[in-house]
Short mmCIF file of C-alpha atoms in Angstrom, two decimals:
data_model
loop_
_atom_site.label_atom_id
_atom_site.label_comp_id
_atom_site.label_asym_id
_atom_site.label_seq_id
_atom_site.Cartn_x
_atom_site.Cartn_y
_atom_site.Cartn_z
CA UNK C 28 -0.26 1.69 -30.77
CA UNK C 29 -1.48 4.08 -28.15
CA UNK C 30 0.67 4.45 -25.24
CA UNK C 31 2.67 6.40 -22.49
CA UNK C 32 6.34 6.44 -22.54
CA UNK C 33 8.53 7.31 -19.92
CA UNK C 34 12.04 6.86 -21.01
CA UNK C 35 13.96 7.23 -17.86
CA UNK C 36 13.49 3.92 -16.08
CA UNK C 37 15.94 4.85 -13.34
CA UNK C 38 17.57 8.08 -12.24
CA UNK C 39 19.91 8.81 -9.60
CA UNK C 40 20.94 12.07 -8.24
CA UNK C 41 22.45 13.78 -5.15
CA UNK C 42 20.35 16.30 -2.91
CA UNK C 43 20.00 19.73 -4.44
CA UNK C 44 20.15 18.22 -7.97
CA UNK C 45 17.55 19.43 -10.38
CA UNK C 46 15.20 16.94 -11.58
CA UNK C 47 13.47 16.20 -14.98
CA UNK C 48 11.42 13.10 -15.91
CA UNK C 49 10.02 12.69 -19.25
CA UNK C 50 6.50 11.60 -20.22
CA UNK C 51 5.29 11.47 -23.72
CA UNK C 52 1.92 9.95 -24.78
CA UNK C 53 0.49 8.84 -28.16
CA UNK C 54 -3.11 9.69 -27.97
CA UNK C 55 -4.78 12.23 -30.15
CA UNK C 56 -7.35 14.79 -29.20
CA UNK C 57 -7.93 16.12 -25.72
CA UNK C 58 -6.25 14.35 -22.69
CA UNK C 59 -5.96 14.52 -18.90
CA UNK C 60 -2.55 14.17 -17.65
CA UNK C 61 -1.14 13.10 -14.27
CA UNK C 62 1.96 12.32 -12.30
CA UNK C 63 1.76 9.77 -9.45
CA UNK C 64 4.27 9.05 -7.07
CA UNK C 65 4.86 5.80 -4.97
CA UNK C 66 6.86 6.08 -1.97
CA UNK C 67 8.75 2.67 -0.89
CA UNK C 68 6.04 0.86 0.94
CA UNK C 69 3.07 3.22 0.25
CA UNK C 70 0.12 3.45 -2.19
CA UNK C 71 0.39 5.66 -5.26
CA UNK C 72 -0.42 9.43 -4.29
CA UNK C 73 -1.31 12.14 -6.89
CA UNK C 74 1.41 14.61 -7.30
CA UNK C 75 -0.23 16.84 -10.01
CA UNK C 76 -2.75 17.04 -12.63
CA UNK C 77 -3.40 18.71 -16.04
CA UNK C 78 -7.10 19.14 -17.22
CA UNK C 79 -7.04 22.33 -18.92
CA UNK C 80 -5.82 26.01 -18.62
CA UNK C 81 -2.35 27.07 -17.92
CA UNK C 82 -0.13 24.54 -19.29
CA UNK C 83 2.37 24.75 -16.26
CA UNK C 84 0.84 22.84 -13.49
CA UNK C 85 2.14 23.07 -9.84
CA UNK C 86 1.71 20.15 -7.64
CA UNK C 87 2.69 19.06 -3.95
CA UNK C 88 6.22 18.85 -2.74
CA UNK C 89 7.81 21.62 -5.10
CA UNK C 90 6.81 19.44 -8.27
CA UNK C 91 5.79 21.04 -11.24
CA UNK C 92 5.16 19.63 -14.87
CA UNK C 93 4.65 21.33 -18.24
CA UNK C 94 2.10 20.14 -20.82
CA UNK C 95 3.40 20.70 -24.49
CA UNK C 96 0.79 19.75 -26.82
CA UNK C 97 2.84 19.97 -29.93
CA UNK C 98 5.42 17.30 -28.49
CA UNK C 99 2.95 15.15 -26.66
CA UNK C 100 4.59 15.40 -23.59
CA UNK C 101 4.19 16.23 -19.90
CA UNK C 102 7.46 16.33 -18.27
CA UNK C 103 7.73 16.64 -14.51
CA UNK C 104 10.52 18.90 -13.00
CA UNK C 105 11.73 19.90 -9.61
CA UNK C 106 14.46 22.31 -9.07
CA UNK C 107 16.02 20.74 -6.11
CA UNK C 108 15.55 17.09 -5.01
CA UNK C 109 15.68 15.79 -1.47
CA UNK C 110 16.41 12.58 0.02
CA UNK C 111 12.70 12.03 0.55
CA UNK C 112 11.79 12.14 -2.91
CA UNK C 113 13.23 8.92 -3.39
CA UNK C 114 10.19 7.00 -4.84
CA UNK C 115 9.12 5.54 -8.28
CA UNK C 116 7.13 8.36 -10.39
CA UNK C 117 4.43 7.31 -12.77
CA UNK C 118 2.89 9.49 -15.51
CA UNK C 119 -0.53 8.58 -16.83
CA UNK C 120 -2.90 9.70 -19.27
CA UNK C 121 -6.64 9.75 -19.22
CA UNK C 122 -7.86 9.86 -23.06
CA UNK C 123 -11.16 11.14 -22.17
CA UNK C 124 -12.43 7.95 -21.02
CA UNK C 125 -12.72 6.52 -17.40
CA UNK C 126 -9.45 4.58 -18.07
CA UNK C 127 -5.88 5.56 -16.77
CA UNK C 128 -3.15 4.55 -18.93
CA UNK C 129 0.21 4.21 -16.92
CA UNK C 130 3.65 4.53 -18.14
CA UNK C 131 6.23 2.42 -17.07
CA UNK C 132 7.39 4.22 -13.92
CA UNK C 133 10.93 5.88 -13.30
CA UNK C 134 12.47 4.90 -10.12
CA UNK C 135 14.41 8.14 -8.57
CA UNK C 136 17.12 7.41 -5.95
CA UNK C 137 18.12 10.73 -4.28
CA UNK C 138 21.39 10.44 -2.07
CA UNK C 139 22.43 12.68 0.74
CA UNK Q 29 -10.39 13.14 2.21
CA UNK Q 30 -10.85 10.53 -0.38
CA UNK Q 31 -9.14 7.40 1.27
CA UNK Q 32 -9.32 3.91 -0.46
CA UNK Q 33 -8.60 1.02 1.84
CA UNK Q 34 -7.85 -2.59 0.62
CA UNK Q 35 -7.88 -6.02 2.69
CA UNK Q 36 -5.99 -7.96 3.03
CA UNK Q 37 -2.62 -6.07 2.71
CA UNK Q 38 -0.70 -9.52 2.21
CA UNK Q 39 -2.29 -12.96 1.39
CA UNK Q 40 -0.42 -16.54 0.67
CA UNK Q 41 -2.55 -19.24 -0.45
CA UNK Q 42 -2.36 -22.66 -2.01
CA UNK Q 43 -2.55 -23.32 -5.89
CA UNK Q 44 -6.02 -24.23 -6.79
CA UNK Q 45 -7.75 -21.93 -3.92
CA UNK Q 46 -9.38 -18.86 -4.47
CA UNK Q 47 -8.77 -15.52 -2.65
CA UNK Q 48 -11.00 -12.36 -2.19
CA UNK Q 49 -9.55 -9.05 -1.97
CA UNK Q 50 -11.66 -6.12 -0.85
CA UNK Q 51 -11.46 -2.53 -1.96
CA UNK Q 52 -13.47 0.30 0.36
CA UNK Q 53 -13.84 3.89 -0.30
CA UNK Q 54 -13.79 4.91 3.12
CA UNK Q 55 -15.08 8.83 2.88
CA UNK Q 56 -17.05 9.12 -0.43
CA UNK Q 57 -19.14 7.13 -2.91
CA UNK Q 58 -17.13 5.50 -5.52
CA UNK Q 59 -19.52 5.18 -8.72
CA UNK Q 60 -16.65 3.54 -10.55
CA UNK Q 61 -13.71 1.54 -9.06
CA UNK Q 62 -10.84 -0.19 -11.03
CA UNK Q 63 -8.59 -3.01 -10.30
CA UNK Q 64 -4.71 -3.02 -11.39
CA UNK Q 65 -2.10 -5.65 -11.38
CA UNK Q 66 1.31 -4.68 -10.84
CA UNK Q 67 4.38 -6.56 -11.55
CA UNK Q 68 7.84 -6.53 -9.78
CA UNK Q 69 9.23 -3.14 -11.20
CA UNK Q 70 6.83 -2.83 -13.72
CA UNK Q 71 3.64 -0.17 -14.25
CA UNK Q 72 0.20 -0.62 -13.25
CA UNK Q 73 -1.90 -2.77 -15.70
CA UNK Q 74 -5.51 -2.07 -15.61
CA UNK Q 75 -7.46 -5.31 -15.39
CA UNK Q 76 -11.01 -4.27 -15.26
CA UNK Q 77 -13.35 -1.16 -14.65
CA UNK Q 78 -16.50 -1.73 -12.43
CA UNK Q 79 -19.39 0.52 -11.93
CA UNK Q 80 -21.70 0.03 -9.16
CA UNK Q 81 -24.46 -2.32 -9.87
CA UNK Q 82 -23.66 -3.58 -13.18
CA UNK Q 83 -20.89 -5.87 -14.54
CA UNK Q 84 -17.63 -5.20 -14.73
CA UNK Q 85 -15.70 -4.54 -18.18
CA UNK Q 86 -12.66 -6.42 -18.62
CA UNK Q 87 -9.67 -5.31 -20.34
CA UNK Q 88 -8.30 -7.62 -23.25
CA UNK Q 89 -6.51 -10.45 -22.25
CA UNK Q 90 -8.03 -10.73 -18.60
CA UNK Q 91 -10.14 -13.82 -18.07
CA UNK Q 92 -13.32 -12.74 -16.39
CA UNK Q 93 -13.98 -16.18 -15.17
CA UNK Q 94 -10.49 -16.29 -13.29
CA UNK Q 95 -10.86 -12.59 -11.85
CA UNK Q 96 -14.36 -12.18 -10.53
CA UNK Q 97 -15.16 -8.68 -9.85
CA UNK Q 98 -18.36 -7.64 -7.65
CA UNK Q 99 -19.11 -3.82 -6.94
CA UNK Q 100 -22.28 -4.31 -4.94
CA UNK Q 101 -22.35 -0.88 -3.35
CA UNK Q 102 -21.19 2.27 -3.84
CA UNK Q 103 -18.46 1.85 -1.26
CA UNK Q 104 -17.08 -1.68 -1.88
CA UNK Q 105 -15.82 -3.65 -4.57
CA UNK Q 106 -14.31 -7.11 -4.54
CA UNK Q 107 -12.04 -9.12 -6.89
CA UNK Q 108 -11.70 -12.72 -6.23
CA UNK Q 109 -8.94 -14.50 -7.95
CA UNK Q 110 -10.30 -18.28 -8.62
CA UNK Q 111 -8.43 -21.33 -8.78
CA UNK Q 112 -5.15 -19.46 -8.24
CA UNK Q 113 -1.86 -20.45 -9.73
CA UNK Q 114 1.64 -19.40 -8.96
CA UNK Q 115 1.70 -17.12 -12.10
CA UNK Q 116 -1.31 -15.13 -10.29
CA UNK Q 117 1.23 -13.93 -7.87
CA UNK Q 118 1.30 -10.28 -7.81
CA UNK Q 119 0.47 -6.76 -6.47
CA UNK Q 120 -3.20 -6.24 -6.73
CA UNK Q 121 -4.39 -2.55 -6.68
CA UNK Q 122 -7.87 -0.90 -6.31
CA UNK Q 123 -8.56 2.66 -7.26
CA UNK Q 124 -12.02 4.59 -7.19
CA UNK Q 125 -13.59 7.60 -8.78
CA UNK Q 126 -16.29 9.53 -6.92
CA UNK Q 127 -18.33 10.31 -10.03
CA UNK Q 128 -17.58 14.15 -10.31
CA UNK Q 129 -16.20 15.94 -13.32
CA UNK Q 130 -12.62 15.23 -12.30
CA UNK Q 131 -11.01 11.85 -13.84
CA UNK Q 132 -9.01 11.59 -10.80
CA UNK Q 133 -8.43 8.11 -9.23
CA UNK Q 134 -7.89 7.47 -5.51
CA UNK Q 135 -5.71 4.47 -5.20
CA UNK Q 136 -5.74 1.81 -2.42
CA UNK Q 137 -2.56 0.60 -0.72
CA UNK Q 138 -2.35 -2.64 -2.57
CA UNK Q 139 -2.62 -6.29 -1.64
CA UNK Q 140 0.39 -8.51 -2.18
CA UNK Q 141 -0.92 -12.10 -3.30
CA UNK Q 142 1.61 -15.15 -3.43
CA UNK Q 143 0.11 -18.33 -4.36
CA UNK Q 144 2.29 -21.33 -3.60
#
Protein backbone atom coordinates (compact mmCIF):
# COMPACT_ATOMS: atom_id res chain seq x y z
CA UNK A 1 0.00 0.00 0.00
CA UNK A 2 1.06 3.57 -0.59
CA UNK A 3 2.40 5.08 2.58
CA UNK A 4 4.88 7.36 4.31
CA UNK A 5 7.16 5.75 6.87
CA UNK A 6 9.08 7.35 9.68
CA UNK A 7 11.06 4.63 11.35
CA UNK A 8 12.28 6.67 14.31
CA UNK A 9 9.34 6.99 16.66
CA UNK A 10 11.19 8.57 19.58
CA UNK A 11 14.64 10.11 19.50
CA UNK A 12 16.49 11.41 22.54
CA UNK A 13 19.57 13.57 22.09
CA UNK A 14 21.79 15.86 24.07
CA UNK A 15 22.25 19.43 22.94
CA UNK A 16 24.82 19.87 20.17
CA UNK A 17 24.34 16.32 18.93
CA UNK A 18 23.61 15.78 15.25
CA UNK A 19 20.18 14.73 14.13
CA UNK A 20 18.91 12.64 11.26
CA UNK A 21 15.29 11.57 11.01
CA UNK A 22 14.33 9.07 8.37
CA UNK A 23 11.40 9.36 5.98
CA UNK A 24 10.56 6.91 3.21
CA UNK A 25 7.57 6.88 0.94
CA UNK A 26 6.12 4.35 -1.41
CA UNK A 27 4.48 6.52 -4.05
CA UNK A 28 5.67 6.29 -7.63
CA UNK A 29 6.00 9.19 -10.01
CA UNK A 30 6.46 12.81 -9.13
CA UNK A 31 5.93 13.80 -5.51
CA UNK A 32 6.22 16.91 -3.43
CA UNK A 33 7.83 16.40 -0.05
CA UNK A 34 7.49 18.25 3.23
CA UNK A 35 8.71 18.23 6.79
CA UNK A 36 6.47 19.79 9.42
CA UNK A 37 7.22 20.43 13.08
CA UNK A 38 4.76 20.58 15.96
CA UNK A 39 6.16 22.19 19.10
CA UNK A 40 4.42 21.31 22.37
CA UNK A 41 1.02 22.97 22.46
CA UNK A 42 1.43 24.62 19.09
CA UNK A 43 0.17 24.00 15.59
CA UNK A 44 1.99 22.38 12.71
CA UNK A 45 4.60 24.57 11.06
CA UNK A 46 6.43 23.99 7.82
CA UNK A 47 10.14 23.32 8.22
CA UNK A 48 11.01 22.81 4.59
CA UNK A 49 9.68 21.48 1.32
CA UNK A 50 10.92 19.96 -1.91
CA UNK A 51 9.17 20.34 -5.24
CA UNK A 52 11.98 20.13 -7.79
CA UNK A 53 15.56 21.20 -8.45
CA UNK A 54 18.40 20.81 -5.96
CA UNK A 55 17.63 17.68 -3.93
CA UNK A 56 19.30 19.20 -0.87
CA UNK A 57 16.76 21.54 0.64
CA UNK A 58 17.47 24.03 3.40
CA UNK A 59 14.72 25.04 5.77
CA UNK A 60 14.21 27.19 8.80
CA UNK A 61 16.11 26.91 12.08
CA UNK A 62 19.12 25.20 10.53
CA UNK A 63 17.27 22.14 9.26
CA UNK A 64 17.91 20.57 5.90
CA UNK A 65 16.65 17.52 4.05
CA UNK A 66 17.92 15.49 1.14
CA UNK A 67 15.68 13.95 -1.48
CA UNK A 68 17.13 10.69 -2.79
CA UNK A 69 14.80 9.54 -5.54
CA UNK A 70 16.38 6.10 -5.93
CA UNK A 71 15.78 5.39 -2.26
CA UNK A 72 12.36 7.05 -2.05
CA UNK A 73 13.71 8.94 0.94
CA UNK A 74 13.60 12.47 2.30
CA UNK A 75 15.60 12.43 5.51
CA UNK A 76 15.72 15.45 7.79
CA UNK A 77 19.03 16.58 9.27
CA UNK A 78 20.43 19.16 11.62
CA UNK A 79 24.13 19.25 12.52
CA UNK A 80 23.68 20.51 16.08
CA UNK A 81 20.34 20.35 17.91
CA UNK A 82 19.17 22.68 20.64
CA UNK A 83 16.82 22.15 23.56
CA UNK A 84 14.27 24.29 21.71
CA UNK A 85 14.14 21.68 18.93
CA UNK A 86 12.18 19.38 21.23
CA UNK A 87 9.02 18.70 19.24
CA UNK A 88 7.15 16.23 17.06
CA UNK A 89 8.38 16.03 13.48
CA UNK A 90 6.19 14.87 10.61
CA UNK A 91 7.22 13.95 7.11
CA UNK A 92 4.49 14.42 4.50
CA UNK A 93 4.13 13.56 0.84
CA UNK A 94 1.91 15.13 -1.76
CA UNK A 95 1.61 12.62 -4.61
CA UNK A 96 0.55 15.20 -7.17
CA UNK A 97 -2.90 15.57 -5.75
CA UNK A 98 -4.39 17.99 -3.27
CA UNK A 99 -3.81 15.59 -0.42
CA UNK A 100 -0.96 15.47 2.05
CA UNK A 101 -0.14 12.03 3.36
CA UNK A 102 1.60 12.16 6.72
CA UNK A 103 4.06 9.80 8.31
CA UNK A 104 3.48 8.63 11.85
CA UNK A 105 5.74 11.29 13.32
CA UNK A 106 8.95 11.28 15.33
CA UNK A 107 9.10 12.66 18.82
CA UNK A 108 12.41 14.41 19.45
CA UNK A 109 13.55 15.17 22.96
CA UNK A 110 16.67 17.25 23.42
CA UNK A 111 18.25 17.46 26.85
CA UNK A 112 20.52 20.32 27.86
CA UNK B 1 1.11 35.74 6.39
CA UNK B 2 -0.90 32.58 5.73
CA UNK B 3 -2.56 32.30 9.12
CA UNK B 4 -5.30 29.80 9.81
CA UNK B 5 -7.41 29.96 12.95
CA UNK B 6 -9.75 27.46 14.56
CA UNK B 7 -12.54 27.99 17.03
CA UNK B 8 -13.03 26.75 19.63
CA UNK B 9 -9.64 25.51 20.77
CA UNK B 10 -11.25 23.15 23.26
CA UNK B 11 -14.80 21.88 23.62
CA UNK B 12 -16.46 19.42 25.93
CA UNK B 13 -19.88 18.11 25.00
CA UNK B 14 -22.28 15.44 26.14
CA UNK B 15 -22.83 12.26 24.20
CA UNK B 16 -25.56 12.66 21.61
CA UNK B 17 -25.11 16.38 21.06
CA UNK B 18 -23.57 18.09 18.03
CA UNK B 19 -20.50 20.29 17.96
CA UNK B 20 -19.41 22.77 15.30
CA UNK B 21 -15.76 23.66 14.72
CA UNK B 22 -14.80 26.65 12.60
CA UNK B 23 -11.71 27.03 10.47
CA UNK B 24 -10.80 30.42 9.04
CA UNK B 25 -8.06 31.62 6.75
CA UNK B 26 -7.24 35.08 8.10
CA UNK B 27 -5.11 36.68 5.43
CA UNK B 28 -5.68 34.71 2.26
CA UNK B 29 -8.47 33.09 0.33
CA UNK B 30 -8.55 29.36 0.75
CA UNK B 31 -9.90 27.59 -2.29
CA UNK B 32 -9.36 24.25 -0.60
CA UNK B 33 -9.56 23.32 3.05
CA UNK B 34 -8.76 20.03 4.68
CA UNK B 35 -9.90 18.44 7.91
CA UNK B 36 -7.67 16.06 9.81
CA UNK B 37 -8.02 14.02 12.94
CA UNK B 38 -5.07 13.32 15.20
CA UNK B 39 -5.17 10.60 17.82
CA UNK B 40 -2.81 10.79 20.80
CA UNK B 41 0.76 10.08 19.80
CA UNK B 42 -0.30 9.31 16.25
CA UNK B 43 -0.16 11.01 12.92
CA UNK B 44 -2.70 13.20 11.20
CA UNK B 45 -5.41 11.31 9.37
CA UNK B 46 -7.10 13.15 6.53
CA UNK B 47 -10.85 13.09 6.98
CA UNK B 48 -12.06 15.18 4.06
CA UNK B 49 -11.19 17.77 1.48
CA UNK B 50 -13.52 20.66 0.83
CA UNK B 51 -13.55 23.14 -2.00
CA UNK B 52 -15.42 26.40 -1.69
CA UNK B 53 -18.96 26.10 -2.95
CA UNK B 54 -18.95 22.37 -3.53
CA UNK B 55 -19.50 19.22 -1.54
CA UNK B 56 -16.66 17.83 0.51
CA UNK B 57 -14.80 14.72 -0.58
CA UNK B 58 -14.51 12.28 2.28
CA UNK B 59 -11.77 9.73 2.79
CA UNK B 60 -12.64 6.08 2.94
CA UNK B 61 -14.11 5.11 6.28
CA UNK B 62 -15.18 8.63 7.27
CA UNK B 63 -18.94 8.96 7.73
CA UNK B 64 -20.12 11.99 5.82
CA UNK B 65 -23.42 12.10 7.68
CA UNK B 66 -21.61 12.20 10.99
CA UNK B 67 -18.92 14.70 10.08
CA UNK B 68 -20.69 17.46 8.18
CA UNK B 69 -18.42 19.85 6.35
CA UNK B 70 -19.45 23.18 4.92
CA UNK B 71 -17.14 25.48 2.96
CA UNK B 72 -19.46 28.36 2.29
CA UNK B 73 -16.86 31.04 1.65
CA UNK B 74 -13.24 31.38 0.64
CA UNK B 75 -12.23 32.05 4.23
CA UNK B 76 -14.43 29.75 6.28
CA UNK B 77 -15.00 26.03 6.57
CA UNK B 78 -16.93 24.32 9.34
CA UNK B 79 -16.89 20.78 10.63
CA UNK B 80 -19.94 19.63 12.58
CA UNK B 81 -19.67 16.43 14.56
CA UNK B 82 -23.25 15.20 14.81
CA UNK B 83 -24.56 12.98 17.59
CA UNK B 84 -21.14 12.86 19.15
CA UNK B 85 -19.98 9.81 21.06
CA UNK B 86 -16.96 9.33 23.34
CA UNK B 87 -15.06 7.62 20.52
CA UNK B 88 -15.26 10.90 18.58
CA UNK B 89 -13.07 12.52 21.20
CA UNK B 90 -9.95 13.62 19.41
CA UNK B 91 -7.86 16.52 18.17
CA UNK B 92 -9.30 17.98 14.98
CA UNK B 93 -7.03 20.07 12.77
CA UNK B 94 -7.87 22.02 9.67
CA UNK B 95 -5.57 23.29 6.97
CA UNK B 96 -5.99 25.51 3.95
CA UNK B 97 -4.46 26.04 0.53
CA UNK B 98 -4.52 29.31 -1.36
CA UNK B 99 -4.99 27.84 -4.82
CA UNK B 100 -1.54 28.77 -6.06
CA UNK B 101 0.91 26.39 -7.74
CA UNK B 102 2.37 25.36 -4.41
CA UNK B 103 0.78 22.39 -2.72
CA UNK B 104 1.69 23.82 0.66
CA UNK B 105 -0.99 23.68 3.31
CA UNK B 106 -1.26 26.08 6.24
CA UNK B 107 -2.47 24.51 9.44
CA UNK B 108 -4.75 25.74 12.16
CA UNK B 109 -3.94 25.25 15.85
CA UNK B 110 -6.43 22.43 16.28
CA UNK B 111 -9.53 21.82 18.37
CA UNK B 112 -9.55 19.36 21.25
CA UNK B 113 -12.97 17.67 21.40
CA UNK B 114 -13.95 15.68 24.47
CA UNK B 115 -17.27 13.86 24.47
CA UNK B 116 -18.49 12.77 27.89
